[in-house]
mmCIF file of C-alpha atoms in Angstrom:
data_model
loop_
_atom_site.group_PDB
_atom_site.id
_atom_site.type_symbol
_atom_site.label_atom_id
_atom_site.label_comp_id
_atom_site.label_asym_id
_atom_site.label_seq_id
_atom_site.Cartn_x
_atom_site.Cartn_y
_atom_site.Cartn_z
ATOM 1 C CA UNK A 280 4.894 9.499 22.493
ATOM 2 C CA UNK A 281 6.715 6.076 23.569
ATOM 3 C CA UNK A 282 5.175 2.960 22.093
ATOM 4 C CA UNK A 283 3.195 0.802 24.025
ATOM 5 C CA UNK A 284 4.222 -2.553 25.360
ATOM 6 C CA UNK A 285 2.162 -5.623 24.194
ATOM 7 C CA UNK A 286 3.037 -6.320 28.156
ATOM 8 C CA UNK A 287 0.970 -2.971 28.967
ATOM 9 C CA UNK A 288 -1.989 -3.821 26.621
ATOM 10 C CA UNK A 289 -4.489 -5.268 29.791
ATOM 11 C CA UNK A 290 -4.045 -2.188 31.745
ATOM 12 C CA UNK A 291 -6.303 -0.685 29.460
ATOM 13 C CA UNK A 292 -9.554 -1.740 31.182
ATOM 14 C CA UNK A 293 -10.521 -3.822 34.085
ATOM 15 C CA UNK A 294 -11.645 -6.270 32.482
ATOM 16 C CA UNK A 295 -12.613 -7.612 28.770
ATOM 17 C CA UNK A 296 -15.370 -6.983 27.171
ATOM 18 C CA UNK A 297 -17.909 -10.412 28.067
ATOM 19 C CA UNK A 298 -21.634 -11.282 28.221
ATOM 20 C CA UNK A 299 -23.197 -9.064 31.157
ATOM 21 C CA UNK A 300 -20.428 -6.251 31.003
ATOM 22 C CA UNK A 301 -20.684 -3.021 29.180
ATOM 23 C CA UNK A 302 -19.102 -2.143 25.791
ATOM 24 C CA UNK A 303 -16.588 0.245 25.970
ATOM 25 C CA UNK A 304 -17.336 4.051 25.381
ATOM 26 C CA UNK A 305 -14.034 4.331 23.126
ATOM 27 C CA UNK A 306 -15.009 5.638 19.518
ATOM 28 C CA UNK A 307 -14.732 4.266 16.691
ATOM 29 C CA UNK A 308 -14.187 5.486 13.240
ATOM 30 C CA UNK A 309 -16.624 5.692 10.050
ATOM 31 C CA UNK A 310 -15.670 7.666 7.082
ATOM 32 C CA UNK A 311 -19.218 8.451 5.469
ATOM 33 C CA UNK A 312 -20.026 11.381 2.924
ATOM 34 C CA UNK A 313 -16.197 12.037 2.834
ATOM 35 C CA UNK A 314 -16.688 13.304 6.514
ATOM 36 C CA UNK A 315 -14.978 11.067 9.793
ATOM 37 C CA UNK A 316 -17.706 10.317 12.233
ATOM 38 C CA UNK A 317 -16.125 9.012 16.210
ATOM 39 C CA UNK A 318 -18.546 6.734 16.917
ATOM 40 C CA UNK A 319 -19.209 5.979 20.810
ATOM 41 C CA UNK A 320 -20.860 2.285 20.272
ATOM 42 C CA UNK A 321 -22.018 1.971 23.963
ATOM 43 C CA UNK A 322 -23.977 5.004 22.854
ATOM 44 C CA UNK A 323 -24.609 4.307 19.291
ATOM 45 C CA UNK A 324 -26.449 0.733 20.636
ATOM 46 C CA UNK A 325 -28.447 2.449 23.148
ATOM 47 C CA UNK A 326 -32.043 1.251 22.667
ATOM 48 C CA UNK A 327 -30.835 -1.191 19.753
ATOM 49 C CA UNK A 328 -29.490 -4.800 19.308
ATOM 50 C CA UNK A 329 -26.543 -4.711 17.168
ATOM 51 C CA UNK A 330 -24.144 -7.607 16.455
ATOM 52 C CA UNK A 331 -20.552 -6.304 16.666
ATOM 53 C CA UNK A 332 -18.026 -8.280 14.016
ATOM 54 C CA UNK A 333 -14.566 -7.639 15.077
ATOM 55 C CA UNK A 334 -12.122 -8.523 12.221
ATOM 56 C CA UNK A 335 -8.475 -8.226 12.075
ATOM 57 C CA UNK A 336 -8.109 -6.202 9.117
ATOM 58 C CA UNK A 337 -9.975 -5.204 5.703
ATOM 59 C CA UNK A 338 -9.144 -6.851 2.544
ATOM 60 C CA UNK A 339 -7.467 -9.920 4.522
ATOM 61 C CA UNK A 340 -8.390 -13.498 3.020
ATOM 62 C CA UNK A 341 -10.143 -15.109 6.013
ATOM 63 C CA UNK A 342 -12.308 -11.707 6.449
ATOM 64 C CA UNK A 343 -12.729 -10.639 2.809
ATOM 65 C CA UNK A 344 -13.636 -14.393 1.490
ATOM 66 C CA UNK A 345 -14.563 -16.267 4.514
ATOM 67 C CA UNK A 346 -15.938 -14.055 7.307
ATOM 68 C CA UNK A 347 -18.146 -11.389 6.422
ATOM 69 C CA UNK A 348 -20.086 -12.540 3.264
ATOM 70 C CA UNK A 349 -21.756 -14.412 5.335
ATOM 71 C CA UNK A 350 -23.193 -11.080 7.444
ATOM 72 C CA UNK A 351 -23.851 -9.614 4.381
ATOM 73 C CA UNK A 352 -25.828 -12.264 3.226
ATOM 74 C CA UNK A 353 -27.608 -13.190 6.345
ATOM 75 C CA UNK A 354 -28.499 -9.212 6.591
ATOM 76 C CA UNK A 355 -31.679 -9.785 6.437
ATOM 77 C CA UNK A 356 -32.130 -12.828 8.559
ATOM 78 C CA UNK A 357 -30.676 -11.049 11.146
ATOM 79 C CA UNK A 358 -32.907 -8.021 10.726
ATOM 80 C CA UNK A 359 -36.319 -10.396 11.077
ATOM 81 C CA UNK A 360 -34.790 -11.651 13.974
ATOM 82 C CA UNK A 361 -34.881 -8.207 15.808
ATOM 83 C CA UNK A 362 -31.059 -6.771 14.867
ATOM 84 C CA UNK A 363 -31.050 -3.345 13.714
ATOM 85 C CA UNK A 364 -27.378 -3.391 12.529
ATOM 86 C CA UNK A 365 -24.403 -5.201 12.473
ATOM 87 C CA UNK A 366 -21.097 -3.485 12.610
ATOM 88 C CA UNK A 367 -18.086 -5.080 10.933
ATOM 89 C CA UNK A 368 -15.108 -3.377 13.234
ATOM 90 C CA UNK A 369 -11.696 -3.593 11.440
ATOM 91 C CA UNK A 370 -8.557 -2.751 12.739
ATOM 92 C CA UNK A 371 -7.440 -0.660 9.818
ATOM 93 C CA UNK A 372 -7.750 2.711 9.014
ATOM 94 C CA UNK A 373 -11.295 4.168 8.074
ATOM 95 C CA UNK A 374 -9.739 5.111 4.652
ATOM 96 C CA UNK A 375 -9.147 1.245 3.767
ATOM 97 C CA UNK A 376 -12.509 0.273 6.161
ATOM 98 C CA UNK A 377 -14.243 2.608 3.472
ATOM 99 C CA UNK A 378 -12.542 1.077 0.441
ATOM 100 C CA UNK A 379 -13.356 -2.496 1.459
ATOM 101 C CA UNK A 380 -17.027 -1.364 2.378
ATOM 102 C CA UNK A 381 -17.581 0.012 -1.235
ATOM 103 C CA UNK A 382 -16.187 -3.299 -2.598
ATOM 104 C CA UNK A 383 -18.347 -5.542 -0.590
ATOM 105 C CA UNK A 384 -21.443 -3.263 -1.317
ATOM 106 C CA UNK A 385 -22.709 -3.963 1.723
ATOM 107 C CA UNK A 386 -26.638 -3.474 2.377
ATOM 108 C CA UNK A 387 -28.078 -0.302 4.375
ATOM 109 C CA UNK A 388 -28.024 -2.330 8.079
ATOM 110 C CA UNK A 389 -24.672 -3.115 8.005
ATOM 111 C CA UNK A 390 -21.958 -0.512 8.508
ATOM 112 C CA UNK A 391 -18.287 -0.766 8.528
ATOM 113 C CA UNK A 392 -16.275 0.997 11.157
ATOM 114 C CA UNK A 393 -12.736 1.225 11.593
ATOM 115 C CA UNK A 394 -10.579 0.552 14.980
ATOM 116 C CA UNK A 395 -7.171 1.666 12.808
ATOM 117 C CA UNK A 396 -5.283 2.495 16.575
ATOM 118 C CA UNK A 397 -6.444 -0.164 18.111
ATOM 119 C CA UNK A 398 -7.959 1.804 21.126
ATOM 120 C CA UNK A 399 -11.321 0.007 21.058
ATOM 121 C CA UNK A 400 -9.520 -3.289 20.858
ATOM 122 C CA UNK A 401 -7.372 -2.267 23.987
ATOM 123 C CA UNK A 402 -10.172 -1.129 26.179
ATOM 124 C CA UNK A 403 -12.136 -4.486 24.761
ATOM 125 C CA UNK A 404 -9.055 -6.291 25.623
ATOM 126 C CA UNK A 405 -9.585 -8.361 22.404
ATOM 127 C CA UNK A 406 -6.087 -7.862 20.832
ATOM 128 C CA UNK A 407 -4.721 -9.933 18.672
ATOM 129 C CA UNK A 408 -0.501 -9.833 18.551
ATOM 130 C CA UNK A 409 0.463 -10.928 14.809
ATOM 131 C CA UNK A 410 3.578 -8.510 14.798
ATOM 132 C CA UNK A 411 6.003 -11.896 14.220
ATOM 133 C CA UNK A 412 3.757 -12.150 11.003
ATOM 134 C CA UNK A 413 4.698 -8.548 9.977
ATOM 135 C CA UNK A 414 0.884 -7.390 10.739
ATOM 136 C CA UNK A 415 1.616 -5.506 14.120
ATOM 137 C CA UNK A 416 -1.349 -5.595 16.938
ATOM 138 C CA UNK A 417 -4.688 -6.153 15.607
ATOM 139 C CA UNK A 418 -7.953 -7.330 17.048
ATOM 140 C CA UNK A 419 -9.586 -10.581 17.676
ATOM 141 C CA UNK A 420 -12.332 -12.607 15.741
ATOM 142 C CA UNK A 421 -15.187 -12.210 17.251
ATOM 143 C CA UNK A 422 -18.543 -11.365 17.205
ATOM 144 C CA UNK A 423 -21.249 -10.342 20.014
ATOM 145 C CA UNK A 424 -24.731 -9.089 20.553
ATOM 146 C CA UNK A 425 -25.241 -5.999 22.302
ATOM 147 C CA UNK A 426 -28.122 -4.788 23.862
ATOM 148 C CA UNK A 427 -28.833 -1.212 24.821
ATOM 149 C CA UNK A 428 -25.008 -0.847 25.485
ATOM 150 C CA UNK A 429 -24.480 -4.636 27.410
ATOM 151 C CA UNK A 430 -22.692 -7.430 25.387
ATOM 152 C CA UNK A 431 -25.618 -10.242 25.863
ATOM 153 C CA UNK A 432 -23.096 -13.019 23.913
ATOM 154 C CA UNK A 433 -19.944 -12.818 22.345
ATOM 155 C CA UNK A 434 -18.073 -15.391 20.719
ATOM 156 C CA UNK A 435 -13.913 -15.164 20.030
ATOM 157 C CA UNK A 436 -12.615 -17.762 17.668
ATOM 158 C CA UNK A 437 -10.023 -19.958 19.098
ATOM 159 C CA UNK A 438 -7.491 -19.407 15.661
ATOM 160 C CA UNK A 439 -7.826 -15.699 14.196
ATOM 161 C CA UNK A 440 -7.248 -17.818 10.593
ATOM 162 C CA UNK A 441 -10.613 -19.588 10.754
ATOM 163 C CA UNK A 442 -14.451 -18.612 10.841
ATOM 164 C CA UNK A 443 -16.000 -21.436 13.279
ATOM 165 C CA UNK A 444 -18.206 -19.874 16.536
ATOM 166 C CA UNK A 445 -18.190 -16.548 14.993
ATOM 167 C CA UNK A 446 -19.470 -17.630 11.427
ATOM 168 C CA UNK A 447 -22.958 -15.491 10.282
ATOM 169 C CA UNK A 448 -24.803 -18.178 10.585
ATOM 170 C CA UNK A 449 -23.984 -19.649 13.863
ATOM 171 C CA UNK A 450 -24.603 -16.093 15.655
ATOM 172 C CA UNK A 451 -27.909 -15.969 13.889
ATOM 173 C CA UNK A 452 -28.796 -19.401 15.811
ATOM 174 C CA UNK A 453 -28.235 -17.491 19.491
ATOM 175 C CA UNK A 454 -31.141 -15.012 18.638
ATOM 176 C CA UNK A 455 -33.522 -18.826 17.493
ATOM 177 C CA UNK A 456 -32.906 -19.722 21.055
#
């Protein structure tokens, strides 16, 4: 199968994924009870408000230290304030997605999933090109609220390296509003 061009990458979908448009059907991974679940999140948020991290990769600095203790944290804040999960999405494999899950010890509303071909990235059009940094195609920071399938905010941080508009706490503020 020929490699795809980072040139080819937005043919994937019409458009990206923004507030008002739908997420895309493209599973997921989750590696749960030693068993790989696809996950369809348009269909897995049907009826539910989820908040969708998307991180460039398990067990990197910025996501391991900076990024998603905060969600973990906050897990509960965000479940008062009408959330019934948030997803971390990595763009790793669900083998590593797992690993990093176990370590973090994460509470029962928040679920790691794993993006480890980047096909939900593509069809999100939220890729991230690091390849000159040796780490390939990965996926954006960013986080976003979905509603019954429909991204009702999303955030994408203007440098992959930092955790500003996509920080726990300053998503939690959009559902104070």
């Amino acid at each position: 199968m020929p490699l795809i061009s980072f040139d080819d990458i937005n043919a994937f979908s019409e458009d990206k994924m923004k507030t008002g448009s739908k997420v895309p059907s493209t599973p997921v991974q989750q590696l749960a009870s030693g068993e790989v679940r696809q996950i369809d999140l348009a269909a897995h948020s049907a009826g539910k408000t989820i908040v969708l991290v998307g991180v460039p990769g398990a067990f990197t600095p910025t996501c391991t230290d900076d990024h998603v203790p905060g969600y973990l944290r906050d897990a509960q804040a965000f479940r008062d304030a009408g959330v019934d999960e948030i997803i971390i999405l990595a763009t790793s494999d669900f083998f590593v997605v797992k690993a990093w899950a176990d370590q973090l010890n994460s509470p029962e509303t928040v679920k790691f999933m794993a993006d480890g071909s980047q096909m939900f990235t593509r069809d999100a059009r939220q890729v991230l090109d690091l390849t000159d940094l040796g780490l390939g195609l990965r996926t954006q920071r960013y986080a976003a609220v979905i509603r019954d399938g429909v991204v009702d905010w999303i955030a994408t941080e203007p440098d992959a390296t930092a955790v500003t508009v996509t920080a726990s706490r300053e998503v939690l503020s959009h559902f104070a509003q």
